[in-house]
GROMACS .gro file of C-alpha atoms in nm:
model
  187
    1UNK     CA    1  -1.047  -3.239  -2.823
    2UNK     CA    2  -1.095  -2.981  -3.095
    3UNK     CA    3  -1.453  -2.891  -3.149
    4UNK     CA    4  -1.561  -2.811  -3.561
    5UNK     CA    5  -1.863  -2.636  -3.624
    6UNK     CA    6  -2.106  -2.789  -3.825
    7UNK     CA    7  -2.175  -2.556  -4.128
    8UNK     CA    8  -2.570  -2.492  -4.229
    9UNK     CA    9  -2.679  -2.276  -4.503
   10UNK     CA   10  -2.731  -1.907  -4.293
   11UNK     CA   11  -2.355  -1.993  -4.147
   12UNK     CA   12  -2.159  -2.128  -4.434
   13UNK     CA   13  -1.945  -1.944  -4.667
   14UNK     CA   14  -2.143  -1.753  -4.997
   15UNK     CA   15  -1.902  -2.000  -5.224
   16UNK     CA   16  -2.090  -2.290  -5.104
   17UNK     CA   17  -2.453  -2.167  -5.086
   18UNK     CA   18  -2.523  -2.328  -5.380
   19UNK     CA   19  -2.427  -2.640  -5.281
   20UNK     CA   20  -2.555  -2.670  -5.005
   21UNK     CA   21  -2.882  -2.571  -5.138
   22UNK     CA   22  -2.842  -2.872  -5.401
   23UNK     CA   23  -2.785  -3.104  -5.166
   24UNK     CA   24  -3.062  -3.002  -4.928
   25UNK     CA   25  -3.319  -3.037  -5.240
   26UNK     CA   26  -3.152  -3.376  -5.302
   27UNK     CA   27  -3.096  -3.554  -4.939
   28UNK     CA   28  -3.396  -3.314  -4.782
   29UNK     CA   29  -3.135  -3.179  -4.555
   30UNK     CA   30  -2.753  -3.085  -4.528
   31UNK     CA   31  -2.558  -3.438  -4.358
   32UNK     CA   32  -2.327  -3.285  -4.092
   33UNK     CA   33  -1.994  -3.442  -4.267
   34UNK     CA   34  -2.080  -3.179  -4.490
   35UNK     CA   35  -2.181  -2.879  -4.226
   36UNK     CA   36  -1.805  -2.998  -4.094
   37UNK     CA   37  -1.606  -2.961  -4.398
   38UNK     CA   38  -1.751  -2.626  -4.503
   39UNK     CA   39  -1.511  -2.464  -4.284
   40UNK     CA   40  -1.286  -2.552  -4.515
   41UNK     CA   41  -1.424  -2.422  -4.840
   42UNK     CA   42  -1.165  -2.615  -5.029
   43UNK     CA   43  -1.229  -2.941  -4.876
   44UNK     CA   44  -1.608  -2.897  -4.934
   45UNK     CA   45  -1.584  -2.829  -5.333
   46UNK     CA   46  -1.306  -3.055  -5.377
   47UNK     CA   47  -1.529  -3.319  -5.217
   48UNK     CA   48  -1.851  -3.279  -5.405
   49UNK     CA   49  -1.653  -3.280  -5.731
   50UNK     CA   50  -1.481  -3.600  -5.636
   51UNK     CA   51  -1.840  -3.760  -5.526
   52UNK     CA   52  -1.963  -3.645  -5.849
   53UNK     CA   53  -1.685  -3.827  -6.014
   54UNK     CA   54  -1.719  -4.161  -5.849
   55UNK     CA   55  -2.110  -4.149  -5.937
   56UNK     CA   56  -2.017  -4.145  -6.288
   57UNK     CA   57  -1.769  -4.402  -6.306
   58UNK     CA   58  -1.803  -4.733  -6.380
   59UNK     CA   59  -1.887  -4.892  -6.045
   60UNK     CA   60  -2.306  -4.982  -6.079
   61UNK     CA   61  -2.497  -4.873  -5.767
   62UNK     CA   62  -2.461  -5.175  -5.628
   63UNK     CA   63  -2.087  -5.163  -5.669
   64UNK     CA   64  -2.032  -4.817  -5.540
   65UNK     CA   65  -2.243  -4.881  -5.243
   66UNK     CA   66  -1.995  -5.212  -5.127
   67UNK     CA   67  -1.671  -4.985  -5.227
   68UNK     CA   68  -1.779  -4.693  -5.003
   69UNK     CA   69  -1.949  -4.952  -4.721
   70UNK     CA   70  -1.612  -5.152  -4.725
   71UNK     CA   71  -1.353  -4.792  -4.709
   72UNK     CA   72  -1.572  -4.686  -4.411
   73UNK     CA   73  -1.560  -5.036  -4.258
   74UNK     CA   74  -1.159  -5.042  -4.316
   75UNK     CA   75  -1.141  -4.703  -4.180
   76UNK     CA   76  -1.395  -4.755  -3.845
   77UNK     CA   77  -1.597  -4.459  -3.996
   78UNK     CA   78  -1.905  -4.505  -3.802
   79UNK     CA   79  -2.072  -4.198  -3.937
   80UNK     CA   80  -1.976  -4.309  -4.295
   81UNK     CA   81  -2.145  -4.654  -4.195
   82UNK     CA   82  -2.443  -4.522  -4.102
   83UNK     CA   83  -2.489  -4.322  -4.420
   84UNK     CA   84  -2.397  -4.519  -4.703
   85UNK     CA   85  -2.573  -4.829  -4.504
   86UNK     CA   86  -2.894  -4.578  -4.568
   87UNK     CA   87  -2.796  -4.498  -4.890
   88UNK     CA   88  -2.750  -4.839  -4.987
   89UNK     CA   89  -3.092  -4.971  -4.931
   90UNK     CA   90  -3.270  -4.639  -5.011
   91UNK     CA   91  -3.453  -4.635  -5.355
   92UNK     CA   92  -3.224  -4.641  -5.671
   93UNK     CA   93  -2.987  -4.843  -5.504
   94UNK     CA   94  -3.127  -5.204  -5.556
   95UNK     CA   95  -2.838  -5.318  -5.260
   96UNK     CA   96  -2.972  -5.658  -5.154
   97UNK     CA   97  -2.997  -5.618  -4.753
   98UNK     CA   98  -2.798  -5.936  -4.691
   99UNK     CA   99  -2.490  -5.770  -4.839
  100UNK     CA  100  -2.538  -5.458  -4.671
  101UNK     CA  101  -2.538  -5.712  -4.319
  102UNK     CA  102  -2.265  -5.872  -4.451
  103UNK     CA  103  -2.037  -5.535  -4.515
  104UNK     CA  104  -2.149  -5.405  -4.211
  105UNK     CA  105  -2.056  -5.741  -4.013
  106UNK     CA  106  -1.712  -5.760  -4.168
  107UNK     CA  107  -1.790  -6.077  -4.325
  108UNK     CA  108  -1.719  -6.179  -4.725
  109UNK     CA  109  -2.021  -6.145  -4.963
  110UNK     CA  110  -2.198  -6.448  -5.117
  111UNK     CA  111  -2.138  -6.295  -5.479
  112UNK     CA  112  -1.759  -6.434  -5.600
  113UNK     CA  113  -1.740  -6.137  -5.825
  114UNK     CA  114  -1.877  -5.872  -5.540
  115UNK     CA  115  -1.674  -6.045  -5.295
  116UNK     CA  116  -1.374  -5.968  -5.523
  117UNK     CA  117  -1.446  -5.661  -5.561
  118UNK     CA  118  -1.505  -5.613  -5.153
  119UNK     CA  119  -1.168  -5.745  -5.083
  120UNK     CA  120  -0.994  -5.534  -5.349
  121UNK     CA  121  -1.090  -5.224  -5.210
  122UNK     CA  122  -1.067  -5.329  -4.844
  123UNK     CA  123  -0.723  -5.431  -4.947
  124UNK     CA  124  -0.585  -5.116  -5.114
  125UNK     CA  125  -0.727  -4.922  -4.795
  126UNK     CA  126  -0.531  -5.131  -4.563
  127UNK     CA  127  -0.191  -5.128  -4.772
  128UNK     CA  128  -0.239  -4.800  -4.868
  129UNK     CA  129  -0.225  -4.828  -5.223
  130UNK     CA  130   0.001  -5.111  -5.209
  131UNK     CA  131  -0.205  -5.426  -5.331
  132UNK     CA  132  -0.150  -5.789  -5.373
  133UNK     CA  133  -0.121  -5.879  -5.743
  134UNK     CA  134  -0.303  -6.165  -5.690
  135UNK     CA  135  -0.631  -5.959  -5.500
  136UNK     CA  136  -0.565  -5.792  -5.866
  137UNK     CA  137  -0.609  -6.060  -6.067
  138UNK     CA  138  -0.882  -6.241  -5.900
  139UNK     CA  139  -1.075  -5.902  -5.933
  140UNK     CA  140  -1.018  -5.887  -6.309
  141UNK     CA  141  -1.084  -6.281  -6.350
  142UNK     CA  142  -1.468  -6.165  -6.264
  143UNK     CA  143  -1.468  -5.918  -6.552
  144UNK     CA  144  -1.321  -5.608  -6.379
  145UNK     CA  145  -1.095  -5.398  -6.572
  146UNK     CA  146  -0.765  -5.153  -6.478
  147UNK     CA  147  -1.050  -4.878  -6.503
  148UNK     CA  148  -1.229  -5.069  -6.241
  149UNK     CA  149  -0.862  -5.073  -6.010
  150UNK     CA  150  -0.889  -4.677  -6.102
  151UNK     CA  151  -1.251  -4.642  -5.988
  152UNK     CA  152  -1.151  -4.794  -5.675
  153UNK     CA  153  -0.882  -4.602  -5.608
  154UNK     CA  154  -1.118  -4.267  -5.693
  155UNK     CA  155  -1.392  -4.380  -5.435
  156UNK     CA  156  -1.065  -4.433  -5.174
  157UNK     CA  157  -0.983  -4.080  -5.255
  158UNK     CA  158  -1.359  -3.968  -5.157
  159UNK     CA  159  -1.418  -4.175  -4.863
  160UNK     CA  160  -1.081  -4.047  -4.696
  161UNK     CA  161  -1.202  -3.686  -4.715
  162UNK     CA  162  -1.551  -3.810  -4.516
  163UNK     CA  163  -1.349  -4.082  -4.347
  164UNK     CA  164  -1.079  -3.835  -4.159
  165UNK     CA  165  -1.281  -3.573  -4.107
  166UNK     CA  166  -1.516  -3.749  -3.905
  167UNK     CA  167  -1.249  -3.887  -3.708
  168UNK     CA  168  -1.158  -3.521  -3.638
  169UNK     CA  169  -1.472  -3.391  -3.611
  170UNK     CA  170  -1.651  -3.665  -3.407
  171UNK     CA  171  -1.964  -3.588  -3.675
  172UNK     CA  172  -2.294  -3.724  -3.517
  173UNK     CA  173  -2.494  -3.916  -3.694
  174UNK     CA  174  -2.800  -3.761  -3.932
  175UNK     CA  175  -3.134  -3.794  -3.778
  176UNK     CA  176  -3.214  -3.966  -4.142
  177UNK     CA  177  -2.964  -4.254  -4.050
  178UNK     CA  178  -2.990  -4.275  -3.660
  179UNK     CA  179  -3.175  -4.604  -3.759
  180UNK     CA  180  -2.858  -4.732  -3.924
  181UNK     CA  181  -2.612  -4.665  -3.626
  182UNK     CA  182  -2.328  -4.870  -3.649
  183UNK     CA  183  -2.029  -4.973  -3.407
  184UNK     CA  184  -1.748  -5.204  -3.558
  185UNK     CA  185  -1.785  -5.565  -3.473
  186UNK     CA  186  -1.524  -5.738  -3.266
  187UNK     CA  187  -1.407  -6.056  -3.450
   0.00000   0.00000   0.00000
C-alpha cells in the first residue's frame, strides 16, 4: 500500500500557503484530504477552485449538502461521509437531520423534489455520466433546470478529486468529524 503524506502548513509547498492558511481561519484547522492532495500542487488549486465553484452555483445549502452526501455515498467515501455529514448539520447549513440519516442510510428522502434531486446525482455517479432521461425529467418536473443537470455534474467533478484520493490515500478521519464516522450500510 502506498503511503501519502499528509501536507500541513510548515511542510506544504509556498504556492499553497495561502490556502492553507484560508482554510485553517475558516474550518479552524487544515482536513487531511487536503494535507493529502498538496503533494500534488495541481490537484490542490484545481480543487479549491472547483469547491469554490460549486458554492456559487445554484444548488441552496441544503441542496449541495445531499449532492456531495449522495457522490460520497455512491463512491463508499467514508472520509467524505464523515465530513460533509458535519458540514451538513453545522451552522449555515439548515440540513434537517432526518435527511442527513436518510443519505447516510442509503435510503430515499421524504422531500419528492430532494429525493429527485438525490437520485439524479446518485444516478449520473453510477452511469458515469450516462443518465436515464426519465431520472432527467422527473428532476426538472420539480423545478430543476439544465443548469441544475450542470451543477450536478460540477459537484461530481469535485467530489471525485476528494472521493479518489481518499481511496488512495486511506485519509483518516478529522478529529472535528470523528463523531460523524461512517461505514456503508449493507442493504
Amino acid at each position: 500500500m502506498t503511503e501519502f503524506q499528509i501536507h500541513t502548513p510548515e511542510t506544504v509547498d509556498a504556492a499553497l500557503k495561502e490556502d492553507f492558511e484560508r482554510t485553517e481561519r475558516m474550518l479552524g484547522y487544515i482536513p487531511n484530504v487536503y494535507g493529502v492532495m498538496a503533494e500534488s500542487p495541481e490537484l490542490a488549486q484545481s480543487y479549491q477552485f472547483v469547491q469554490q465553484r460549486v458554492m456559487e452555483s445554484s444548488l441552496t445549502p441544503i441542496e449541495r449538502n445531499i449532492v456531495w452526501l449522495e457522490i460520497s455515498y455512491q463512491n463508499n467515501c467514508t472520509y467524505c461521509m464523515a465530513g460533509h455529514s458535519a458540514l451538513a448539520t453545522g451552522p449555515g447549513q439548515n440540513t434537517p437531520p432526518d435527511i442527513v440519516r436518510a443519505l447516510r442510510d442509503g435510503a430515499p428522502l421524504n422531500d419528492p423534489k430532494l429525493e429527485a434531486l438525490r437520485q439524479f446525482a446518485g444516478a449520473v455517479v453510477n452511469g458515469r455520466g450516462v443518465v436515464d432521461p426519465t431520472l432527467t425529467d422527473t428532476l426538472k418536473t420539480h423545478r430543476y433546470t439544465n443548469r441544475t443537470v450542470l451543477d450536478v455534474i460540477l459537484a461530481v467533478s469535485q467530489k471525485i478529486m476528494t472521493n479518489y484520493v481518499n481511496h488512495f490515500a486511506h485519509t483518516s478521519i478529522d478529529d472535528a468529524n470523528a463523531d460523524h464516522e461512517w461505514i456503508r450500510p449493507n442493504h
